[in-house]
XYZ file of C-alpha atoms in Angstrom:
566
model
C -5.425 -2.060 8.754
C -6.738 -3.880 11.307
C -9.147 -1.658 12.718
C -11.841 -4.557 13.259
C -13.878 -4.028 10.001
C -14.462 -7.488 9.632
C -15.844 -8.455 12.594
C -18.255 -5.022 12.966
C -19.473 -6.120 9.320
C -20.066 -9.699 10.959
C -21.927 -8.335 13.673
C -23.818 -5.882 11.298
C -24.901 -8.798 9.295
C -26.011 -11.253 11.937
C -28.196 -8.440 13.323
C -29.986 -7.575 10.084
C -30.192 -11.570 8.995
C -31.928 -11.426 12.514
C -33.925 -8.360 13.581
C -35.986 -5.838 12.076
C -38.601 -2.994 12.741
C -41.357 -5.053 12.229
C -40.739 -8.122 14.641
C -38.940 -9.632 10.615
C -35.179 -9.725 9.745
C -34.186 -6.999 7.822
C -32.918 -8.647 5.002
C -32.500 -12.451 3.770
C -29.582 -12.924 1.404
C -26.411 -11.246 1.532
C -23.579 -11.355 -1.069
C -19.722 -10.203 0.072
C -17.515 -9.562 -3.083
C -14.093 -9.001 -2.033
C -10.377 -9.490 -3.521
C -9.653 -13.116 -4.651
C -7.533 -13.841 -2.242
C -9.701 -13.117 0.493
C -12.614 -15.463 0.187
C -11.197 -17.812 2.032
C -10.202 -15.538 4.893
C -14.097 -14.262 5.170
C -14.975 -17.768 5.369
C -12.652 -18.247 8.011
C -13.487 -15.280 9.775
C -17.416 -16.135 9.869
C -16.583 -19.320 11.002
C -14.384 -18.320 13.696
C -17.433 -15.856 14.654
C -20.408 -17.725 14.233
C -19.680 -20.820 13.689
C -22.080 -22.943 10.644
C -25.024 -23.453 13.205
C -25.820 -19.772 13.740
C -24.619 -18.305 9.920
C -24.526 -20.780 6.948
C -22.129 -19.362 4.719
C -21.152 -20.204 1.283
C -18.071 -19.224 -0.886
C -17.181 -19.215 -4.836
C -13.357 -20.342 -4.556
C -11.245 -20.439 -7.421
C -11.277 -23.530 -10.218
C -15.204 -23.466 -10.223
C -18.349 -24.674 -8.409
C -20.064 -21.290 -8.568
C -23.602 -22.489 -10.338
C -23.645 -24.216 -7.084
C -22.710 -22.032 -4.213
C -24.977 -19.640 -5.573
C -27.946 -22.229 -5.956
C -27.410 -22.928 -2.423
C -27.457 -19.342 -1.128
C -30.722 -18.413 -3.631
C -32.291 -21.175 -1.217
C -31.696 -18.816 1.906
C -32.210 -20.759 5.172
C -29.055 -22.192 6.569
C -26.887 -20.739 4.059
C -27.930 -16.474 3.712
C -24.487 -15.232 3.079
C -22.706 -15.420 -0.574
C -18.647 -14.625 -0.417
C -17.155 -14.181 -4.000
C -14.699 -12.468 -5.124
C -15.072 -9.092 -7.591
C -13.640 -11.217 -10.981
C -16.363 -14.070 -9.962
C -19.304 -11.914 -9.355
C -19.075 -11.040 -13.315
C -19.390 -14.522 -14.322
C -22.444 -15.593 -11.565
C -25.910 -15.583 -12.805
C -26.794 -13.808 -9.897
C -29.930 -11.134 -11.225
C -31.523 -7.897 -9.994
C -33.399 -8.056 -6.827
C -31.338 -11.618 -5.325
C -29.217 -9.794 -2.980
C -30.891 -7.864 -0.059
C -27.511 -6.586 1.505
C -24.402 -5.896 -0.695
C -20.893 -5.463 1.183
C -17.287 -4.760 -0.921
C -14.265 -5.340 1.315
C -11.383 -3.285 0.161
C -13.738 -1.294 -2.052
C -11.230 1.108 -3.308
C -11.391 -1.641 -5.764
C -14.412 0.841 -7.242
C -12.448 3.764 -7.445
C -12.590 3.316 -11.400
C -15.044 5.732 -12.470
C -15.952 3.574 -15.345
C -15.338 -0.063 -14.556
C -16.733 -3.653 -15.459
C -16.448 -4.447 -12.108
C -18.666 -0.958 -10.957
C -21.287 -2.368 -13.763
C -21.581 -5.809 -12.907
C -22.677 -4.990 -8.887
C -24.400 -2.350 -10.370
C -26.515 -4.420 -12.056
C -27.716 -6.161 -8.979
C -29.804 -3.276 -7.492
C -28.749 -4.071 -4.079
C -31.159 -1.669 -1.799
C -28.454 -1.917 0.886
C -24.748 -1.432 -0.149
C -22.080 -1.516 2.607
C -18.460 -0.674 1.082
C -15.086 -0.794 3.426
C -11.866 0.574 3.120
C -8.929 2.104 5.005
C -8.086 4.211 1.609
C -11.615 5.801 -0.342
C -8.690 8.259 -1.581
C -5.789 6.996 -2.957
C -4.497 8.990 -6.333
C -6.837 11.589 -6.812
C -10.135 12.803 -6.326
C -11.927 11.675 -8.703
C -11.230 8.203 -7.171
C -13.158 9.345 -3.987
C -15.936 10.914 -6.437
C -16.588 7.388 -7.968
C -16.309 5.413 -4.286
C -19.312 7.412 -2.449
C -21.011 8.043 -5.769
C -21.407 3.903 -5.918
C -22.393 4.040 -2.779
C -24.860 6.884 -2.297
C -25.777 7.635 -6.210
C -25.801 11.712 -6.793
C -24.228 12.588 -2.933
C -21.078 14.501 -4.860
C -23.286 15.691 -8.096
C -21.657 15.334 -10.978
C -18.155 14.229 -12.055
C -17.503 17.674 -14.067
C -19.049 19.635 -11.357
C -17.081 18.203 -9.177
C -13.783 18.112 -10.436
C -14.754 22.115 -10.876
C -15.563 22.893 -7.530
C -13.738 20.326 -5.295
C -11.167 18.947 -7.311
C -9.174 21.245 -8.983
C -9.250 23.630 -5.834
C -8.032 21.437 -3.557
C -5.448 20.176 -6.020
C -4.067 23.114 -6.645
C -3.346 24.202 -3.512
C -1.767 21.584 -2.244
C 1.089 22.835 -4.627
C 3.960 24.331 -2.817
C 3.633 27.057 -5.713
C 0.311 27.973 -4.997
C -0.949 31.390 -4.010
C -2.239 32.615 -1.133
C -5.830 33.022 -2.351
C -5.689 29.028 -4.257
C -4.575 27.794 -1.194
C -7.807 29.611 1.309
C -9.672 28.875 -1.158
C -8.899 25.157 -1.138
C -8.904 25.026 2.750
C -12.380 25.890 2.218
C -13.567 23.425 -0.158
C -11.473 20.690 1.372
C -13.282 21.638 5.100
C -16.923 21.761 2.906
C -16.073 18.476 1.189
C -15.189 16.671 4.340
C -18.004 17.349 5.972
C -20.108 16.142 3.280
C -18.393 13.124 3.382
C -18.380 12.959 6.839
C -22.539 11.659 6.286
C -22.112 8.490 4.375
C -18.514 7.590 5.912
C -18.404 5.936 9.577
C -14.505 6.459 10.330
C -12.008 4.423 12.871
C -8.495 5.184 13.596
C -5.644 4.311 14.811
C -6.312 4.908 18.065
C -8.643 2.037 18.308
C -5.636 0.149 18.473
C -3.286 1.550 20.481
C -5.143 0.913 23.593
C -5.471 -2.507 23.419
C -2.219 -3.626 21.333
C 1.255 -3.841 22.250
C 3.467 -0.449 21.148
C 4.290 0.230 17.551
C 7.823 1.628 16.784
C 8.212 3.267 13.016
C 11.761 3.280 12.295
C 12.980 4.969 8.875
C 16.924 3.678 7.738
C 18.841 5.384 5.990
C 21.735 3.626 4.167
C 24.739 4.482 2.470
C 25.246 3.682 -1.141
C 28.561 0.973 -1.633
C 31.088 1.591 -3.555
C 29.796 -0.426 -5.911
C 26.427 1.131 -6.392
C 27.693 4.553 -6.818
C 30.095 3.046 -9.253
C 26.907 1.745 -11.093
C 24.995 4.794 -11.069
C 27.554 6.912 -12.661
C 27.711 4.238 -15.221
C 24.064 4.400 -16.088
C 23.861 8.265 -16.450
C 27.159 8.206 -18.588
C 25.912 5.500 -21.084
C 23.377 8.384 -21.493
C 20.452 7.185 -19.838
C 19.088 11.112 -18.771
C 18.991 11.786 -22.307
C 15.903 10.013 -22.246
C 15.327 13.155 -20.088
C 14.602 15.633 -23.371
C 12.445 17.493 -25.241
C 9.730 14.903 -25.925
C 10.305 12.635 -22.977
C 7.233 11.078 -21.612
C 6.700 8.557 -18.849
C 7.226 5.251 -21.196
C 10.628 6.712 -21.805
C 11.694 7.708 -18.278
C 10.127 4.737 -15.856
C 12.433 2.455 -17.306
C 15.346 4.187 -16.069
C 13.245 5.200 -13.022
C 12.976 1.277 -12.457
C 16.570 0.824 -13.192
C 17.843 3.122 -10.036
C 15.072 2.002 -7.885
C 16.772 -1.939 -7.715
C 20.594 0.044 -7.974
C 19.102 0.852 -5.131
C 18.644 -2.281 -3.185
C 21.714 -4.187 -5.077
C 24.184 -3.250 -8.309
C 23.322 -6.937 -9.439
C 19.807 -5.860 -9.813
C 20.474 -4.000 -12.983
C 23.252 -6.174 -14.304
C 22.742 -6.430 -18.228
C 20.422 -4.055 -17.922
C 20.098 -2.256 -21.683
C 22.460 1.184 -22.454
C 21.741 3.854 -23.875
C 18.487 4.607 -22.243
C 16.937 1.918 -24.133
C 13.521 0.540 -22.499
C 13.872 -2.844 -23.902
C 13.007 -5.308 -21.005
C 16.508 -5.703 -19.730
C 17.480 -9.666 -18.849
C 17.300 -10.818 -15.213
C 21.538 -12.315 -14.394
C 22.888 -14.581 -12.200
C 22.631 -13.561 -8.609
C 26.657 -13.444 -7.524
C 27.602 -15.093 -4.301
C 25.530 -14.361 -1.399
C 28.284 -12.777 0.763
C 29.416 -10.553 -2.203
C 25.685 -9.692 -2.890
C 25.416 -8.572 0.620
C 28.732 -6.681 1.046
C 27.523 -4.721 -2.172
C 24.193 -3.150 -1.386
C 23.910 -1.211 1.959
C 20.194 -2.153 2.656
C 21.516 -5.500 2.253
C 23.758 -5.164 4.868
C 21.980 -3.532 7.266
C 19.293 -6.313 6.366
C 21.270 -9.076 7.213
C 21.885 -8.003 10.496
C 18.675 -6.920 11.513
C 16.899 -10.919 10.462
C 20.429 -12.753 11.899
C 19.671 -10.414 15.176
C 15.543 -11.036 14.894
C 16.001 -14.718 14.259
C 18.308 -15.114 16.844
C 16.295 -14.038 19.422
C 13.785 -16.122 18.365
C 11.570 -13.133 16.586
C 10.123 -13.645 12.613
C 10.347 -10.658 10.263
C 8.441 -10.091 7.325
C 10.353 -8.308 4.749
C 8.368 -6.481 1.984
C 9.507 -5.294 -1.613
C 7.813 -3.675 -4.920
C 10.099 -6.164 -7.000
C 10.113 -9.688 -7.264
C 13.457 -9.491 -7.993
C 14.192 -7.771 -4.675
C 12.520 -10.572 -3.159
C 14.865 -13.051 -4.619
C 18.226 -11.549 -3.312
C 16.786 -11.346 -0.438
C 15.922 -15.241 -0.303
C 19.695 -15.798 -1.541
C 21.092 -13.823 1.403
C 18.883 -15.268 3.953
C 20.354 -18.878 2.670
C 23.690 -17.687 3.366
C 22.628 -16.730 6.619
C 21.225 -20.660 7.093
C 17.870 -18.205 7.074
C 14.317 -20.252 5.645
C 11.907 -18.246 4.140
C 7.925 -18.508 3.001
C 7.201 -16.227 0.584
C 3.638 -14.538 -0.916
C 3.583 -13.123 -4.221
C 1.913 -12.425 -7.689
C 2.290 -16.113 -8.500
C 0.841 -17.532 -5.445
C -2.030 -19.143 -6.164
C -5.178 -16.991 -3.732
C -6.030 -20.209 -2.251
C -2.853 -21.482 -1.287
C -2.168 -17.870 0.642
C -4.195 -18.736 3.565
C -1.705 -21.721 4.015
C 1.374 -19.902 3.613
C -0.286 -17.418 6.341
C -1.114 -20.070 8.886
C 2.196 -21.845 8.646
C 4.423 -18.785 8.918
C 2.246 -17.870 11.812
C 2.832 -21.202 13.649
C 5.781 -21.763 16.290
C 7.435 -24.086 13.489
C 7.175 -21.546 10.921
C 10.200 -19.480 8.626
C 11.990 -17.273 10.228
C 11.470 -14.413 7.453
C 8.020 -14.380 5.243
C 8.859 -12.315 1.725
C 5.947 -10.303 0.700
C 5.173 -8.308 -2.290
C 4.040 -5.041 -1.379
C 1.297 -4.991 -4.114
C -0.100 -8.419 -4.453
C -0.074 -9.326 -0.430
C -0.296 -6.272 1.396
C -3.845 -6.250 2.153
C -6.106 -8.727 4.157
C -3.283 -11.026 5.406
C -2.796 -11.237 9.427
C 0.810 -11.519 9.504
C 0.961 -11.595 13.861
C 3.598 -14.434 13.950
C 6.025 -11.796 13.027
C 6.561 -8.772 15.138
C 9.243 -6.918 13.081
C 9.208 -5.971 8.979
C 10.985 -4.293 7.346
C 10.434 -2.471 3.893
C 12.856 -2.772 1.355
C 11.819 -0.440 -0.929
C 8.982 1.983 -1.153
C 5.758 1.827 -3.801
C 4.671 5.120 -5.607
C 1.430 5.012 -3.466
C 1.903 5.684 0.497
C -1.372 3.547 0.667
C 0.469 0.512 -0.495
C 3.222 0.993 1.950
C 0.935 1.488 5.377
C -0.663 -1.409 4.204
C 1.985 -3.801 4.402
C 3.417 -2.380 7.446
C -0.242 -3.254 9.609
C 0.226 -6.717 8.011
C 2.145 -6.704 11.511
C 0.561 -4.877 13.740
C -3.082 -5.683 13.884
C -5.913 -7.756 16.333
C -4.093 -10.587 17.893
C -0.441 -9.452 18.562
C 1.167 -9.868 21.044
C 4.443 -8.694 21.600
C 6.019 -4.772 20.912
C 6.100 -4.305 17.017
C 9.082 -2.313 15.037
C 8.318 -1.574 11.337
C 11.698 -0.310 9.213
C 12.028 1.522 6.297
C 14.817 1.246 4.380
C 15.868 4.358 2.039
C 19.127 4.439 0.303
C 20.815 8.240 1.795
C 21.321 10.740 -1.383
C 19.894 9.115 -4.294
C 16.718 8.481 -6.177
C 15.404 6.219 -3.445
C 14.750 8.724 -0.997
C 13.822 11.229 -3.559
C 10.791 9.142 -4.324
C 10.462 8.791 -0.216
C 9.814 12.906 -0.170
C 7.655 12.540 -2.774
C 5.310 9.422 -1.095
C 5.470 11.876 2.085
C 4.271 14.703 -0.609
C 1.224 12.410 -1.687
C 0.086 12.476 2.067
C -1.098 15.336 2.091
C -4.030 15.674 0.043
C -5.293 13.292 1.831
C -4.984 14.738 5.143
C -6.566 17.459 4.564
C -9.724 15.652 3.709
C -9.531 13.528 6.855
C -9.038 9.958 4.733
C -6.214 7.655 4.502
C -3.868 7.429 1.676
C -2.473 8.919 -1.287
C -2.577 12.417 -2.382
C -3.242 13.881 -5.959
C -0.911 13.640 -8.987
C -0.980 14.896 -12.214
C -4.053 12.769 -13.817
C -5.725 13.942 -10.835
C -5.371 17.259 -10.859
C -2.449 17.644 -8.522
C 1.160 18.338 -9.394
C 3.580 16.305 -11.399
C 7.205 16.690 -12.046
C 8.377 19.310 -13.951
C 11.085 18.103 -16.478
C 13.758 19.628 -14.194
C 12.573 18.039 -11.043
C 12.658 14.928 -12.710
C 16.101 15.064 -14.082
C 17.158 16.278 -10.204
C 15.812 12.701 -9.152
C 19.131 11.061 -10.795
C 21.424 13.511 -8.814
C 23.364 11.339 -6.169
C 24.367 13.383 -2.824
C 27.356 11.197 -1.395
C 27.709 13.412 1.451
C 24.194 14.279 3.013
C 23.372 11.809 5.544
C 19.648 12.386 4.908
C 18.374 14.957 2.911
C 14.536 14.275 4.161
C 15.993 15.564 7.327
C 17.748 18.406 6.077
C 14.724 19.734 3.890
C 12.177 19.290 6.783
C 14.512 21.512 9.411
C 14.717 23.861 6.607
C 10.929 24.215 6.098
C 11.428 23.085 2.452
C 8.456 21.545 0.164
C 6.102 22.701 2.548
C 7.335 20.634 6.035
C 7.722 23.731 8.182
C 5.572 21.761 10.819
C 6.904 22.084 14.392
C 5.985 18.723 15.189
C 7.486 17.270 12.212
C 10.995 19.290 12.527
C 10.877 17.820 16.253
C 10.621 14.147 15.123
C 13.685 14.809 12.743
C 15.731 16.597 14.612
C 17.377 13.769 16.570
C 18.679 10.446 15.449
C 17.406 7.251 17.179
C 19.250 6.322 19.918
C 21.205 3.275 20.732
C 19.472 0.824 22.730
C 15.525 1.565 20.953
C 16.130 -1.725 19.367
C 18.263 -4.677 18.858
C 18.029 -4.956 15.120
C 18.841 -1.551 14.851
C 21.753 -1.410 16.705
C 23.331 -4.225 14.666
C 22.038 -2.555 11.484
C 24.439 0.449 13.069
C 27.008 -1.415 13.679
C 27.468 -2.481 10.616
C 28.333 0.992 9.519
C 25.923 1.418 6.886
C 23.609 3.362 8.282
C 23.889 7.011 7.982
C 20.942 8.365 9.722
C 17.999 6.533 11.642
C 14.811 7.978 12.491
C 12.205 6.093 15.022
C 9.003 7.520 15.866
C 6.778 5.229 18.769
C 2.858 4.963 19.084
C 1.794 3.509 16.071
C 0.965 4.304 12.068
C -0.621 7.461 11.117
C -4.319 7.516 11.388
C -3.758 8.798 7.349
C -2.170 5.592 6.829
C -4.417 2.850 4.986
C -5.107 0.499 2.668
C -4.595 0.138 -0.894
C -5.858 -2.078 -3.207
C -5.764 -5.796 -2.400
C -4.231 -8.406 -5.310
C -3.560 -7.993 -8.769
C -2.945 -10.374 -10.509
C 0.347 -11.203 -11.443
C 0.456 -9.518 -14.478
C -1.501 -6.697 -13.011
C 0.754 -5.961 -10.482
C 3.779 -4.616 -13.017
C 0.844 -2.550 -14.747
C -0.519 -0.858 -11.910
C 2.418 -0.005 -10.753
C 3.314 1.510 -14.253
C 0.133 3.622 -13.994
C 1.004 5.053 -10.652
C 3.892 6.265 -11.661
C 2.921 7.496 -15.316
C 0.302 9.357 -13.488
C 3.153 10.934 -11.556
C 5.529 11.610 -14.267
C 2.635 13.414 -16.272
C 3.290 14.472 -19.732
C 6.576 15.827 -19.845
C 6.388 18.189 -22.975
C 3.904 20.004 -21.077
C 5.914 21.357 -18.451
């Protein structure tokens, strides 16, 4: 998020490597696992810090050399720190006792309560273990229970006790069905749990950046569905895709279709040959059509394509971010039509060729537009070469979704930043948008960033008739997150939240915006200034490639919870 954990961990670390009570540093060797495509961004960063004459540091990258980077940090001297990444720490014959200080960057990377990764750090018996993350709650709270518990063994007792006497609680009355007694008593254990927290967990927020960066504005989009995407939609749902929707649905059956409206939503030619009949065989990926017909048929492409000809124009770079790969490539065809080049980070880019990618994008001669996939390079990346992007679709987990947005805005940018969201008005798109906005909360009331509790975790899932009103298409709302929250619906009677709804953005907030209104596409915009939500943070770094499509399964399986049971 930006916040400056790196550099308070590098200052941390030179002072222990240097001082101690007794007149003796405080510790000699210290090992940083992180994500694989970080290493080379720590090394970078205690370069650019440091420099090699005051902090030796050595790093595992990938295609080998391990045996000896670690031979040379077991020496100690000129070379005390160790950076390696979670997948190469398993392999390392590092041993018990070796590493004096242990630090995990993005360490919701733990949040597995049983884990290889969890066993093999474990197993080093580090006496000091410093873990950071913008997100120690993401899903549920059993993910928290198995963060701190890593971290200070016993502090939470129990997983079963404390499912019982946190979890369930606090779950359950963050239900909009809840009674009045589940819900005081879950204010209570939510205010007891915080606070015992609140011992092992130093906090920063927001605010530690809006004094010293440039403004932040957060613009939401909504778009109106073509004439062609409407005309898709009611094709899906008559070949009978809801009957996938019956007794005995689970979420294998319905996330295909799930899938299928979520890229109807960002272009018809997305789910072109997709299988009828609700069938979940993987469907084949077409022919984009022509650029300017693949625009004219989606209306977040539209409004799109005027917001990066507008950015470009004036000489600013966007990043645009997407859950699909797929996404990603109609967006590279319609930025060719616009004479538009693009650098692009995804699953298949290789971790160390990222830092590249970064650098050059960054530079005055880089791409206009960088593509980014949500999941595998949201986190760790400084994106400040850009000072607009734009989200083309949502993930299931807020945490991903902040996390690409402070690619952006972050330590070393200059200029005023505008983040967009783009939501497609009426359909399943911005259904899922209430729901991310729905996962928030759990998390707020515990004082962390990101997600909120679903059905593994003890929080609510979708009832079999909430999920078949996800496939109902409103033509006529222009945003129906506006009308619930002026109604007080789902629980969003907040004041303060009604206010920030209430009235669309006005004309002249932004240049991209008023060409994406021009366009006539957009049905209802909503722009909030000051920066992202202290509850905002950061989600788990880089899958890999294969990973990416599974995690993302799991998020929303956990959401979709067993359907016969409802």
């Amino acid at each position: 998020m930006g916040l400056g954990k790196t550099l308070t961990t590098i200052a941390l670390l030179w002072t222990l490597l240097r001082q101690g009570v007794n007149g003796r540093p405080t510790c000699r060797r210290v090992l940083i696992a992180v994500p694989a495509s970080l290493v080379s961004n720590w090394r970078a960063e205690l370069r650019k810090w440091l420099g090699d004459e005051r902090l030796g540091a050595v790093a595992v990258l990938p295609g080998g050399g391990g045996a000896g980077a670690v031979a040379a940090w077991r020496a100690g001297g000129a070379k005390p720190v160790l950076v390696a990444s979670y997948e190469a720490i398993r392999s390392l014959a590092i041993g018990p006792g070796a590493v004096d200080v242990l630090v995990c960057d993005e360490a919701h990377r733990l949040k597995a309560v049983q884990s290889v990764t969890q066993d093999s750090l474990k197993a080093l018996r580090a006496p000091r273990c410093l873990l950071l993350t913008g997100t120690p709650l993401q899903n549920n709270l059993s993910e928290l229970w198995a963060t701190l518990d890593f971290a200070v063994p016993g502090m939470l007792g129990s997983l079963p006790a404390f499912q019982r006497v946190f979890a369930g609680p606090i779950a359950a009355a963050a239900d909009a069905r809840a009674a009045p007694a589940e819900k005081e008593l879950g204010a209570t254990r939510a205010a007891e749990l915080a606070a015992r927290v609140s011992a092992a967990v130093l906090r920063r927020t927001a605010d530690v950046l809006r004094a010293g960066l440039p403004p932040l504005t957060v613009v939401d989009v909504f778009c109106r569905l073509t004439p062609a995407q409407v005309q898709t939609h009611r094709s899906l749902i008559a070949r009978g895709a809801l009957a996938t929707l019956g007794t005995g649905a689970t979420a294998t059956t319905v996330l295909p279709l799930i899938g299928r409206m979520k890229a109807l939503c960002v272009a018809p030619a997305l789910v072109s040959g997709e299988a009828a009949d609700g069938s979940t065989a993987p469907p084949a990926r077409p022919p984009l059509p022509d650029a300017a017909d693949l625009i004219a048929s989606s209306g977040k492409l539209t409004v799109l394509a005027a917001m990066l000809a507008t950015a470009a124009a004036a000489g600013h770079k966007t990043v645009v971010a997407s859950t699909r790969t797929s996404a990603l490539d109609a967006v590279a065809h319609a930025c060719a039509h616009l004479s538009l080049s693009v650098a692009r980070i995804d699953g298949c880019t290789p971790p160390a060729a990222r830092l590249d990618v970064v650098n050059s994008f960054n530079g005055p001669a880089g791409a206009p537009v960088l593509l980014l996939s949500i999941r595998a390079g949201g986190a760790g990346l400084n994106l400040v070469g850009a000072c607009r992007i734009v989200l083309l679709d949502l993930d299931w987990n807020p945490a991903h979704n902040a996390q690409a947005l402070a690619r952006v805005w972050r330590e070393g940018q200059t200029r005023p930043c505008f983040a967009y969201r783009l939501h497609a008005a009426g359909s399943l798109d911005e259904k899922l948008f209430q729901r991310v906005l729905f996962k928030q909360g759990l998390a707020d009331a515990l004082g962390g960033g990101g997600g909120g509790a679903n059905k593994k975790g003890n929080g609510p899932a979708f009832s079999r008739d909430e999920l078949r009103s996800l496939f109902d298409l409103d033509e006529r709302t222009e945003c129906s997150t506006r009308d619930l929250v002026l109604k007080g619906e789902k629980g969003t009677g907040s004041a303060a939240l009604a206010a920030s709804w209430a009235a669309r953005a006005a004309a002249g907030t932004d240049a991209c915006l008023d060409a994406a209104e021009a366009t006539g596409a957009v049905t209802w915009a909503r722009a909030v200034r000051g920066g992202l939500a202290d509850d905002e943070g950061e989600a788990d770094a880089e899958p890999a490639a294969e990973e990416e499509k599974e995690a993302a399964a799991t998020e929303a399986a956990d959401d979709v919870g067993s359907l016969e049971l409802e």
